[in-house]
PDB file of C-alpha atoms (C1' of nucleotides) in Angstrom:
ATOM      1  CA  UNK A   1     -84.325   4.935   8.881  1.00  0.00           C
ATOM      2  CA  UNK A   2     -87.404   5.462   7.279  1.00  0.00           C
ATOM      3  CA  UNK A   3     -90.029   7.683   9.168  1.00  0.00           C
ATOM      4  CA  UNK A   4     -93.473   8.755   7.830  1.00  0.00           C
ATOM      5  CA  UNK A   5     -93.926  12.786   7.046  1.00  0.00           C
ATOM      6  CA  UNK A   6     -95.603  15.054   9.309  1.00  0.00           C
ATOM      7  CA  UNK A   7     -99.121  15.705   8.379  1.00  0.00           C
ATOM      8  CA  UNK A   8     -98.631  19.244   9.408  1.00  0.00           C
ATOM      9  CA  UNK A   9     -95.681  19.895   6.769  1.00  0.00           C
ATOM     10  CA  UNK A  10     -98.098  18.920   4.497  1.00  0.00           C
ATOM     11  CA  UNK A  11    -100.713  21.474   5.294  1.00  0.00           C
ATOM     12  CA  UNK A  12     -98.493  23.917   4.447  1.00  0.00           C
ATOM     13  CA  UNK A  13     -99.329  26.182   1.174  1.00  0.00           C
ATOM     14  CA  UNK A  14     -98.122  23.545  -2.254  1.00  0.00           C
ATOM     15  CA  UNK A  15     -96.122  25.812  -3.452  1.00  0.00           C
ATOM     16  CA  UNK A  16     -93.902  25.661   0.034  1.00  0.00           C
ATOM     17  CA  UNK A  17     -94.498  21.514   0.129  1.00  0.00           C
ATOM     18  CA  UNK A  18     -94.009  20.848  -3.435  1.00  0.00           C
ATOM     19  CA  UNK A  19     -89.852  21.188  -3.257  1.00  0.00           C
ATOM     20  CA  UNK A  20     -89.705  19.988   0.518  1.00  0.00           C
ATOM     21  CA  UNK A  21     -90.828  16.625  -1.071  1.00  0.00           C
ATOM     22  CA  UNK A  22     -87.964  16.084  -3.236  1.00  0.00           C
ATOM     23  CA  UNK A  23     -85.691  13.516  -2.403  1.00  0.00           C
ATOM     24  CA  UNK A  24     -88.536  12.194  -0.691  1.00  0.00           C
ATOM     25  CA  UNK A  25     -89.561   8.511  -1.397  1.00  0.00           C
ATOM     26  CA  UNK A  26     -92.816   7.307  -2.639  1.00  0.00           C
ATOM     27  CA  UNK A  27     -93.260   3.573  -1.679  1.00  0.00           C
ATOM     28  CA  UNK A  28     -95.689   0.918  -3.277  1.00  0.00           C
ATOM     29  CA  UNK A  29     -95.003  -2.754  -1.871  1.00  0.00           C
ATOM     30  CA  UNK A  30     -91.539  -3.372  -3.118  1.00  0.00           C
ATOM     31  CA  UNK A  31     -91.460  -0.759  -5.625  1.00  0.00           C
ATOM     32  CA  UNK A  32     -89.837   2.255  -4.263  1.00  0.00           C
ATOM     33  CA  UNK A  33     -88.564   5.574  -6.110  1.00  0.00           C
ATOM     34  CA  UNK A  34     -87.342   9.150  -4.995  1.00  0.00           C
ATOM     35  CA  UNK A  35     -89.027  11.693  -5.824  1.00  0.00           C
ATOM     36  CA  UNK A  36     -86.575  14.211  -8.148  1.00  0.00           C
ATOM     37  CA  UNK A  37     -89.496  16.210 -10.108  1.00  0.00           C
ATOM     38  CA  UNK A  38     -92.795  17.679  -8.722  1.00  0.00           C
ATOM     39  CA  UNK A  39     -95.361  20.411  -9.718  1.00  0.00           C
ATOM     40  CA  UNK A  40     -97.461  22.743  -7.343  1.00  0.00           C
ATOM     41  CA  UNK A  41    -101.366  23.354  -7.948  1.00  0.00           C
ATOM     42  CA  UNK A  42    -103.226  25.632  -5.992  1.00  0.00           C
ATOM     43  CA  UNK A  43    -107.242  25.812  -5.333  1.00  0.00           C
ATOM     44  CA  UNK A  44    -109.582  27.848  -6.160  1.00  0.00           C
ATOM     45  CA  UNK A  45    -107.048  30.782  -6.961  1.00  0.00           C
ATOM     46  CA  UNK A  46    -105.030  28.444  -9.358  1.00  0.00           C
ATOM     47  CA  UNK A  47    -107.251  28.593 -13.003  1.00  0.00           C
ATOM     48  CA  UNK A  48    -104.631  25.466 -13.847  1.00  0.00           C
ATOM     49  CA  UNK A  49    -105.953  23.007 -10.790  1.00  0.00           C
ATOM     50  CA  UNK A  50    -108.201  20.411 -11.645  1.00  0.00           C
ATOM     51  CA  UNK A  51    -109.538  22.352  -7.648  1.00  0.00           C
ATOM     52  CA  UNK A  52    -110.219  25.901  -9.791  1.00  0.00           C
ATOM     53  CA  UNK A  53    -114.074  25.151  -9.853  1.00  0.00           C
ATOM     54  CA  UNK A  54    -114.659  23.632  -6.785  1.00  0.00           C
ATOM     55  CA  UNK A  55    -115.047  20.157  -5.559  1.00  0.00           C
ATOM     56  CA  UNK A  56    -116.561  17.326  -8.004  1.00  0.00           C
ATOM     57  CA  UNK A  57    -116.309  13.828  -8.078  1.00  0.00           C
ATOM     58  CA  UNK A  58    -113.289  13.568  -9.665  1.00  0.00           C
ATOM     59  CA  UNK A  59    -111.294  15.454  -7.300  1.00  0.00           C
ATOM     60  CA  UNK A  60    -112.772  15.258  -4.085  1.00  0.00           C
ATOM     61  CA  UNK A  61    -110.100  13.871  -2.477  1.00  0.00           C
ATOM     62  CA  UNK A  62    -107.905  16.912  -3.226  1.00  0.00           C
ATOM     63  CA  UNK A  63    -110.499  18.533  -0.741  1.00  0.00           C
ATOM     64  CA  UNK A  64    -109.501  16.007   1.837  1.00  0.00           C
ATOM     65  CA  UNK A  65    -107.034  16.205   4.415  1.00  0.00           C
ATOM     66  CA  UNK A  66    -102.969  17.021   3.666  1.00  0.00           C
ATOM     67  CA  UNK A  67    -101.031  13.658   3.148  1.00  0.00           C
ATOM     68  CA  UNK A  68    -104.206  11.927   1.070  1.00  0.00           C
ATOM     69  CA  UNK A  69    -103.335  10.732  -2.196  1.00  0.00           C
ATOM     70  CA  UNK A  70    -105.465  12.066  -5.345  1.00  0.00           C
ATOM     71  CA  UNK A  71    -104.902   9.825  -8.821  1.00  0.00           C
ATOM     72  CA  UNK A  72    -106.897  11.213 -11.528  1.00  0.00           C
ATOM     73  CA  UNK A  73    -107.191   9.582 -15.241  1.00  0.00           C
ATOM     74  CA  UNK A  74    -106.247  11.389 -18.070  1.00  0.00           C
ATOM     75  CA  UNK A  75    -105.971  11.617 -21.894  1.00  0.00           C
ATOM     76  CA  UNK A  76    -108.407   8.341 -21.810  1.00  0.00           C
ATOM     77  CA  UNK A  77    -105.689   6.110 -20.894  1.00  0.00           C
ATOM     78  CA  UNK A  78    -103.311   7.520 -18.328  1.00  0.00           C
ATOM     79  CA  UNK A  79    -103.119   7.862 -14.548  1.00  0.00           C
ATOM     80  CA  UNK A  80    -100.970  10.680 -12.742  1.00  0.00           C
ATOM     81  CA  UNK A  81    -100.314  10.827  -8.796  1.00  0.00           C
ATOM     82  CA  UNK A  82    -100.589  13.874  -6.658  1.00  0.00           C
ATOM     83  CA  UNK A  83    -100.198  14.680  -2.781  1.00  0.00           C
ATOM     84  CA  UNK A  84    -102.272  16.759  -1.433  1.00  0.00           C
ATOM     85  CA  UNK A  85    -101.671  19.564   0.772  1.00  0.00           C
ATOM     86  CA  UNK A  86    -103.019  22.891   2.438  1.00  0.00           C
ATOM     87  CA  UNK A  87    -105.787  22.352   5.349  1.00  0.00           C
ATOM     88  CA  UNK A  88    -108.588  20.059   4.222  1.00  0.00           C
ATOM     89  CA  UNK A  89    -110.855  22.122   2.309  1.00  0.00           C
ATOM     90  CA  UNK A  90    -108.207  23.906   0.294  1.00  0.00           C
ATOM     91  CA  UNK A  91    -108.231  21.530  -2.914  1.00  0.00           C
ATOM     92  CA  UNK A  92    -104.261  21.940  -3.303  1.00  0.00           C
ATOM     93  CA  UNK A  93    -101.836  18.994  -4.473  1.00  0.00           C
ATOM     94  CA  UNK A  94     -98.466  18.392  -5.375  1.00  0.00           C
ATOM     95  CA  UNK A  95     -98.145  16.391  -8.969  1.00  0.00           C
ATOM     96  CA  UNK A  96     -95.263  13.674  -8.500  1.00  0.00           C
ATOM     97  CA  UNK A  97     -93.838  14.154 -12.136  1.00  0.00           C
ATOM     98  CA  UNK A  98     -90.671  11.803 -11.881  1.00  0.00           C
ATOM     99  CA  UNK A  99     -88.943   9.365 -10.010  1.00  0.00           C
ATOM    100  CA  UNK A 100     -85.860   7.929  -9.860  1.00  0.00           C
ATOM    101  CA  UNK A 101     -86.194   4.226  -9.281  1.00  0.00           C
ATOM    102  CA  UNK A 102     -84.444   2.571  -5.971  1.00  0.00           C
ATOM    103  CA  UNK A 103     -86.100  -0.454  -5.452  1.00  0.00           C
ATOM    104  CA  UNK A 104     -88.020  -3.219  -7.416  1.00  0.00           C
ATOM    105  CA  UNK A 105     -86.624  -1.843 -10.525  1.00  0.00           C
ATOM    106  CA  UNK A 106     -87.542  -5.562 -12.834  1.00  0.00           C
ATOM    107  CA  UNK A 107     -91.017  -5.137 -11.735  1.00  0.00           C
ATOM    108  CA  UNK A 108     -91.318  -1.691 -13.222  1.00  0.00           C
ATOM    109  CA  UNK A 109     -89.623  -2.690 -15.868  1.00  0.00           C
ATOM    110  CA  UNK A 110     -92.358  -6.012 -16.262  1.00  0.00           C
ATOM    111  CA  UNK A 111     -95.252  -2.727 -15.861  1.00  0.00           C
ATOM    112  CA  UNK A 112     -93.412  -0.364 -18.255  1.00  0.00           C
ATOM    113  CA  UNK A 113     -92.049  -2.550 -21.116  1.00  0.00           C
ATOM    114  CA  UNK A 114     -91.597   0.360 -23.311  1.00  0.00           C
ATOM    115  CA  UNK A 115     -88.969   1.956 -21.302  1.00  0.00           C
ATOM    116  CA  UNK A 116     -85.706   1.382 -23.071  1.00  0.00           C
ATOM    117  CA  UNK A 117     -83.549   2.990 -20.256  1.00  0.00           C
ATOM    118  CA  UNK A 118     -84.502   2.576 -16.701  1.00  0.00           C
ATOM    119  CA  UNK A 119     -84.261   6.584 -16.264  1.00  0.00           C
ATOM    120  CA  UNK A 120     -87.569   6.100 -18.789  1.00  0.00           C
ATOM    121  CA  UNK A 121     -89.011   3.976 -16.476  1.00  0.00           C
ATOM    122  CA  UNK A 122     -90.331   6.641 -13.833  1.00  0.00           C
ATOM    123  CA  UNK A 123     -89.586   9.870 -16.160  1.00  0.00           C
ATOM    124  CA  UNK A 124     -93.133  11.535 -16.327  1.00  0.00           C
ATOM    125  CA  UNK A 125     -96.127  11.938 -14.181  1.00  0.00           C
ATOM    126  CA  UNK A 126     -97.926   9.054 -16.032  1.00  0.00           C
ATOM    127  CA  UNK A 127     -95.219   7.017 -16.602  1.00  0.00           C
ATOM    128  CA  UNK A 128     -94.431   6.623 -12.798  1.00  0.00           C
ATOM    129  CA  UNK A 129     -97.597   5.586 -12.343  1.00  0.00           C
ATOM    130  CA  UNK A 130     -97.523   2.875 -14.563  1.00  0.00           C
ATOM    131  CA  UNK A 131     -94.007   1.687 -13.045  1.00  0.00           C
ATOM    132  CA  UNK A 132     -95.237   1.417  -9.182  1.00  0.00           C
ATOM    133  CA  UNK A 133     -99.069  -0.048 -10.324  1.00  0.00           C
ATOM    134  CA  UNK A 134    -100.514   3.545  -8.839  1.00  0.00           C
ATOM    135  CA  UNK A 135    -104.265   3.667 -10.514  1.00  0.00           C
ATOM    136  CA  UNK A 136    -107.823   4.979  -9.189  1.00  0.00           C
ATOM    137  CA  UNK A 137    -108.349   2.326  -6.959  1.00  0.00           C
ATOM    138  CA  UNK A 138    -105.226   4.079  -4.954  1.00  0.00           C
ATOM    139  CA  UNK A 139    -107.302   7.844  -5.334  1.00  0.00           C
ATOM    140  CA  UNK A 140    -107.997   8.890  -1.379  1.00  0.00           C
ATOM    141  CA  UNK A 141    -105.596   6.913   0.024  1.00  0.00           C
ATOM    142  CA  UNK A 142    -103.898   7.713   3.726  1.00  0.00           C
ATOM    143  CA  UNK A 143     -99.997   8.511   2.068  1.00  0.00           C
ATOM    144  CA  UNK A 144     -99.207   8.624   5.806  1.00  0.00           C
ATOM    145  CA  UNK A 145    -100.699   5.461   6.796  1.00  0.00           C
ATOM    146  CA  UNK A 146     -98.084   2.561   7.048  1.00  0.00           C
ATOM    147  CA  UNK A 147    -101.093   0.070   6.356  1.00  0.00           C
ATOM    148  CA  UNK A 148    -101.659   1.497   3.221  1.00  0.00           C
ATOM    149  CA  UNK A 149    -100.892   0.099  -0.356  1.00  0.00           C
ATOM    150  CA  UNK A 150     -99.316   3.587  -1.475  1.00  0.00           C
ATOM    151  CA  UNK A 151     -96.991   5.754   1.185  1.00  0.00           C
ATOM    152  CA  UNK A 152     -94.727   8.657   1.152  1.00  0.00           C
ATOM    153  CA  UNK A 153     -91.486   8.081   2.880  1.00  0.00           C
ATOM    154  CA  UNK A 154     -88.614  10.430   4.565  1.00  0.00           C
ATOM    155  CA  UNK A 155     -86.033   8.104   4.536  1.00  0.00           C
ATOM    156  CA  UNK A 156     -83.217  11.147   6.104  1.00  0.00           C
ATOM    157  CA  UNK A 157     -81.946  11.881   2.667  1.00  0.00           C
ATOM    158  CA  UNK A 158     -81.305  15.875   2.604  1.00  0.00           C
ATOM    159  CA  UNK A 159     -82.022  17.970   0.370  1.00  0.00           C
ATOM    160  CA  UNK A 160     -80.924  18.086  -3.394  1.00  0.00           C
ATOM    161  CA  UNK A 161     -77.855  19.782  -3.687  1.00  0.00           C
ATOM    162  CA  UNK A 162     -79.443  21.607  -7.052  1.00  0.00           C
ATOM    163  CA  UNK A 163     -82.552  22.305  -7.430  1.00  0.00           C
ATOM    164  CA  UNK A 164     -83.816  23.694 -10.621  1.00  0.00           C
ATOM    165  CA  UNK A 165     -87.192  25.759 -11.328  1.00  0.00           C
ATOM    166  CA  UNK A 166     -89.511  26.361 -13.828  1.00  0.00           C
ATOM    167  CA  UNK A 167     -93.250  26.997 -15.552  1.00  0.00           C
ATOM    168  CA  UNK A 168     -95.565  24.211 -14.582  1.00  0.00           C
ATOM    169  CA  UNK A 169     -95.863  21.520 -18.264  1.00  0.00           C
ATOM    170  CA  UNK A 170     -98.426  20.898 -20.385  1.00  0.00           C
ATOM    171  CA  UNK A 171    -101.479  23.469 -19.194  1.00  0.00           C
ATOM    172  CA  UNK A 172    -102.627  26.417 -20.851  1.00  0.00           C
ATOM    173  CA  UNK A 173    -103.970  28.108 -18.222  1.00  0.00           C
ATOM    174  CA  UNK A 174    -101.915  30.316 -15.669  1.00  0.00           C
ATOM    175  CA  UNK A 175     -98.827  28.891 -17.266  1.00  0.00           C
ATOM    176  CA  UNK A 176     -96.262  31.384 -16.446  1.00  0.00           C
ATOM    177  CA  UNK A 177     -96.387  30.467 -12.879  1.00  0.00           C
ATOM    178  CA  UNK A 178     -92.840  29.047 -12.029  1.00  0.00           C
ATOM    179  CA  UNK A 179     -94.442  26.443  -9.620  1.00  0.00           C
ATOM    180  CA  UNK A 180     -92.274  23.408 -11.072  1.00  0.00           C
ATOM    181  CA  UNK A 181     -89.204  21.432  -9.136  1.00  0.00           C
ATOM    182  CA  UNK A 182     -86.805  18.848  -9.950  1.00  0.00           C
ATOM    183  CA  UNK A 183     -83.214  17.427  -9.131  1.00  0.00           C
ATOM    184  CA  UNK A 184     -80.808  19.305 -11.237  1.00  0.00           C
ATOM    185  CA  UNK A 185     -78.464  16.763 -13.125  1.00  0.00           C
ATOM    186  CA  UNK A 186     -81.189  14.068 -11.847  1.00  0.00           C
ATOM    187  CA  UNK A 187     -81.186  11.757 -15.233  1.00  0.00           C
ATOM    188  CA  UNK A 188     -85.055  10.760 -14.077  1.00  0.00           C
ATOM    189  CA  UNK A 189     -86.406  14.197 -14.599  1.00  0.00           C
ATOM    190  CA  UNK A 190     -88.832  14.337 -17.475  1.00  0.00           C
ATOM    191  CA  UNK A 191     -88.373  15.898 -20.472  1.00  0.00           C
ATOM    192  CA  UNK A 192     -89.515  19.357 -21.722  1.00  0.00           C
ATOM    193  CA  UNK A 193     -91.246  19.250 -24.531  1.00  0.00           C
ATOM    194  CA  UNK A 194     -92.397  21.972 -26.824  1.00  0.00           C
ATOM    195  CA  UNK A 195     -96.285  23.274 -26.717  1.00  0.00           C
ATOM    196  CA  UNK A 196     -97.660  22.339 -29.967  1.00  0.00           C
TER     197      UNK A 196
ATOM    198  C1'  DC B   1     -80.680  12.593 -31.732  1.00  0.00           C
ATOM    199  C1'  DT B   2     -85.407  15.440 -32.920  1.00  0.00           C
ATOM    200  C1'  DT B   3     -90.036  16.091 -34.602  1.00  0.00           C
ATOM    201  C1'  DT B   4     -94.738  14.786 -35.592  1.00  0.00           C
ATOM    202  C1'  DG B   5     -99.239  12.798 -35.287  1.00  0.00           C
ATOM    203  C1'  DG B   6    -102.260   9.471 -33.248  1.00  0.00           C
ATOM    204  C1'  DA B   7    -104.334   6.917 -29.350  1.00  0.00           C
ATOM    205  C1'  DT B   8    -108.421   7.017 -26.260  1.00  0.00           C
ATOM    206  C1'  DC B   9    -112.288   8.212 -22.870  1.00  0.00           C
ATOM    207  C1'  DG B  10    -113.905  10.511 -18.442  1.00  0.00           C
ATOM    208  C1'  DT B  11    -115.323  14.941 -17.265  1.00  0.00           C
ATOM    209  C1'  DC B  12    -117.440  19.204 -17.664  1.00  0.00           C
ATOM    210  C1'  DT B  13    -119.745  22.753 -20.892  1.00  0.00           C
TER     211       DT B  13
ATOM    212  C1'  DG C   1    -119.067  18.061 -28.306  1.00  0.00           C
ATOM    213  C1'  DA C   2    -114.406  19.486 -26.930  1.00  0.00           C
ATOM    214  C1'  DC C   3    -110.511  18.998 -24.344  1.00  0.00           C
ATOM    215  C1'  DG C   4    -107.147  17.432 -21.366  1.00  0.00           C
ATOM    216  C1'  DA C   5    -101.516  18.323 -15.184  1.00  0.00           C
ATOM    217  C1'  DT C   6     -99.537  12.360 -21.515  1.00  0.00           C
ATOM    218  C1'  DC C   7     -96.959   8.905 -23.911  1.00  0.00           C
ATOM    219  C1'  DC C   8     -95.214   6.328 -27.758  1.00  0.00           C
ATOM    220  C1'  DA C   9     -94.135   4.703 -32.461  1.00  0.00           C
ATOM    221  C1'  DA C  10     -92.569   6.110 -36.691  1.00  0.00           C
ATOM    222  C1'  DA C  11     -89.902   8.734 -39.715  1.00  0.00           C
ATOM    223  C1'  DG C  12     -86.147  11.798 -40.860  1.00  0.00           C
ATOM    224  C1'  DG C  13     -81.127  13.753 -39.876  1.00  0.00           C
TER     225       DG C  13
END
DNA sequence: CTTTGGATCGTCT
DNA sequence: GACGATCCAAAGG
């Protein structure tokens, strides 16, 4: 029985959210996958938020209301999915970092033909991305709007059994905060990989 | 399996 | 002008 989220869960602090949406689903046409891996980013008080100096163009809809979708472009060539929490004004999100995929699996694996397992398919914030067709056009959207193009889901699936916890990847900045979630055992989750 | 270097460009300084 | 909330191919074990 798939229900939408309450907006109000969402306006609670990202660091509460960010773990409450795991096992959650994030839904684009027929491509589905659960979320098993998510990162919190704070506002203003968070120096690793793209929100840490305030609103700009790029992120204004992290300023928006809680259950809005923010997609931001990165490293010239990649596009990575957050929801975004806290009361409007706040500038918090939660990145989606991995997925495990449920439902139109051959059409992510027609977007991501590099994937040479389908646990690659979904297993990093950009990756997913790629997989479900999520891109700027989808920045601002209503997650909790069943007319829109991207949603997020509660489909009754509880809570992860194991859920494992640790620094936020790949920032510099504020990067001992332990503000990172995934499945434990979850074969989606992405991989650490060493600073360089 | 692991490690390394390159791709590529919007955003902010 | 520098740097990303990254990914992938190639090369070595």
């Amino acid at each position: 029985m798939a229900r939408r989220l309450s907006r109000a869960a969402l306006g609670a602090d990202s660091v509460d959210v960010a773990p409450q949406l795991l096992n959650r689903l994030l839904v684009v046409g027929e491509r589905v996958g659960r979320i098993v891996e998510v990162e919190a980013y704070g506002g203003e008080d968070d120096p690793a938020s793209h929100a840490y100096r305030g609103a700009t163009a790029r992120n204004v809809s992290m300023f928006g209301k809680p259950g809005l979708l923010y997609v931001y472009f990165t490293y010239g060539m990649y596009w990575c999915a957050n929801v975004v929490t806290g009361a409007k004004g706040d500038g918090q999100a939660v990145l989606v970092r991995a997925l495990a995929p449920v439902a139109g699996i051959d059409a992510m694996r027609s977007a991501r033909p590099a994937a040479r397992h389908d646990r690659d398919l979904c297993s990093g914030p950009a990756r997913l991305c790629t997989a479900l067709g999520i891109d700027g056009r989808h920045d601002g959207v209503d997650l909790l709007d069943d007319a829109s193009l991207v949603r997020l889901v509660d489909d009754g699936a509880r809570a992860p059994a194991h859920v494992g916890v640790t620094e936020r990847i790949g920032i510099r900045r504020a990067a001992d905060r332990p503000w990172r979630w995934y499945v434990a055992d979850d074969v989606n989750v992405s991989k650490l990989r060493r600073s360089t």
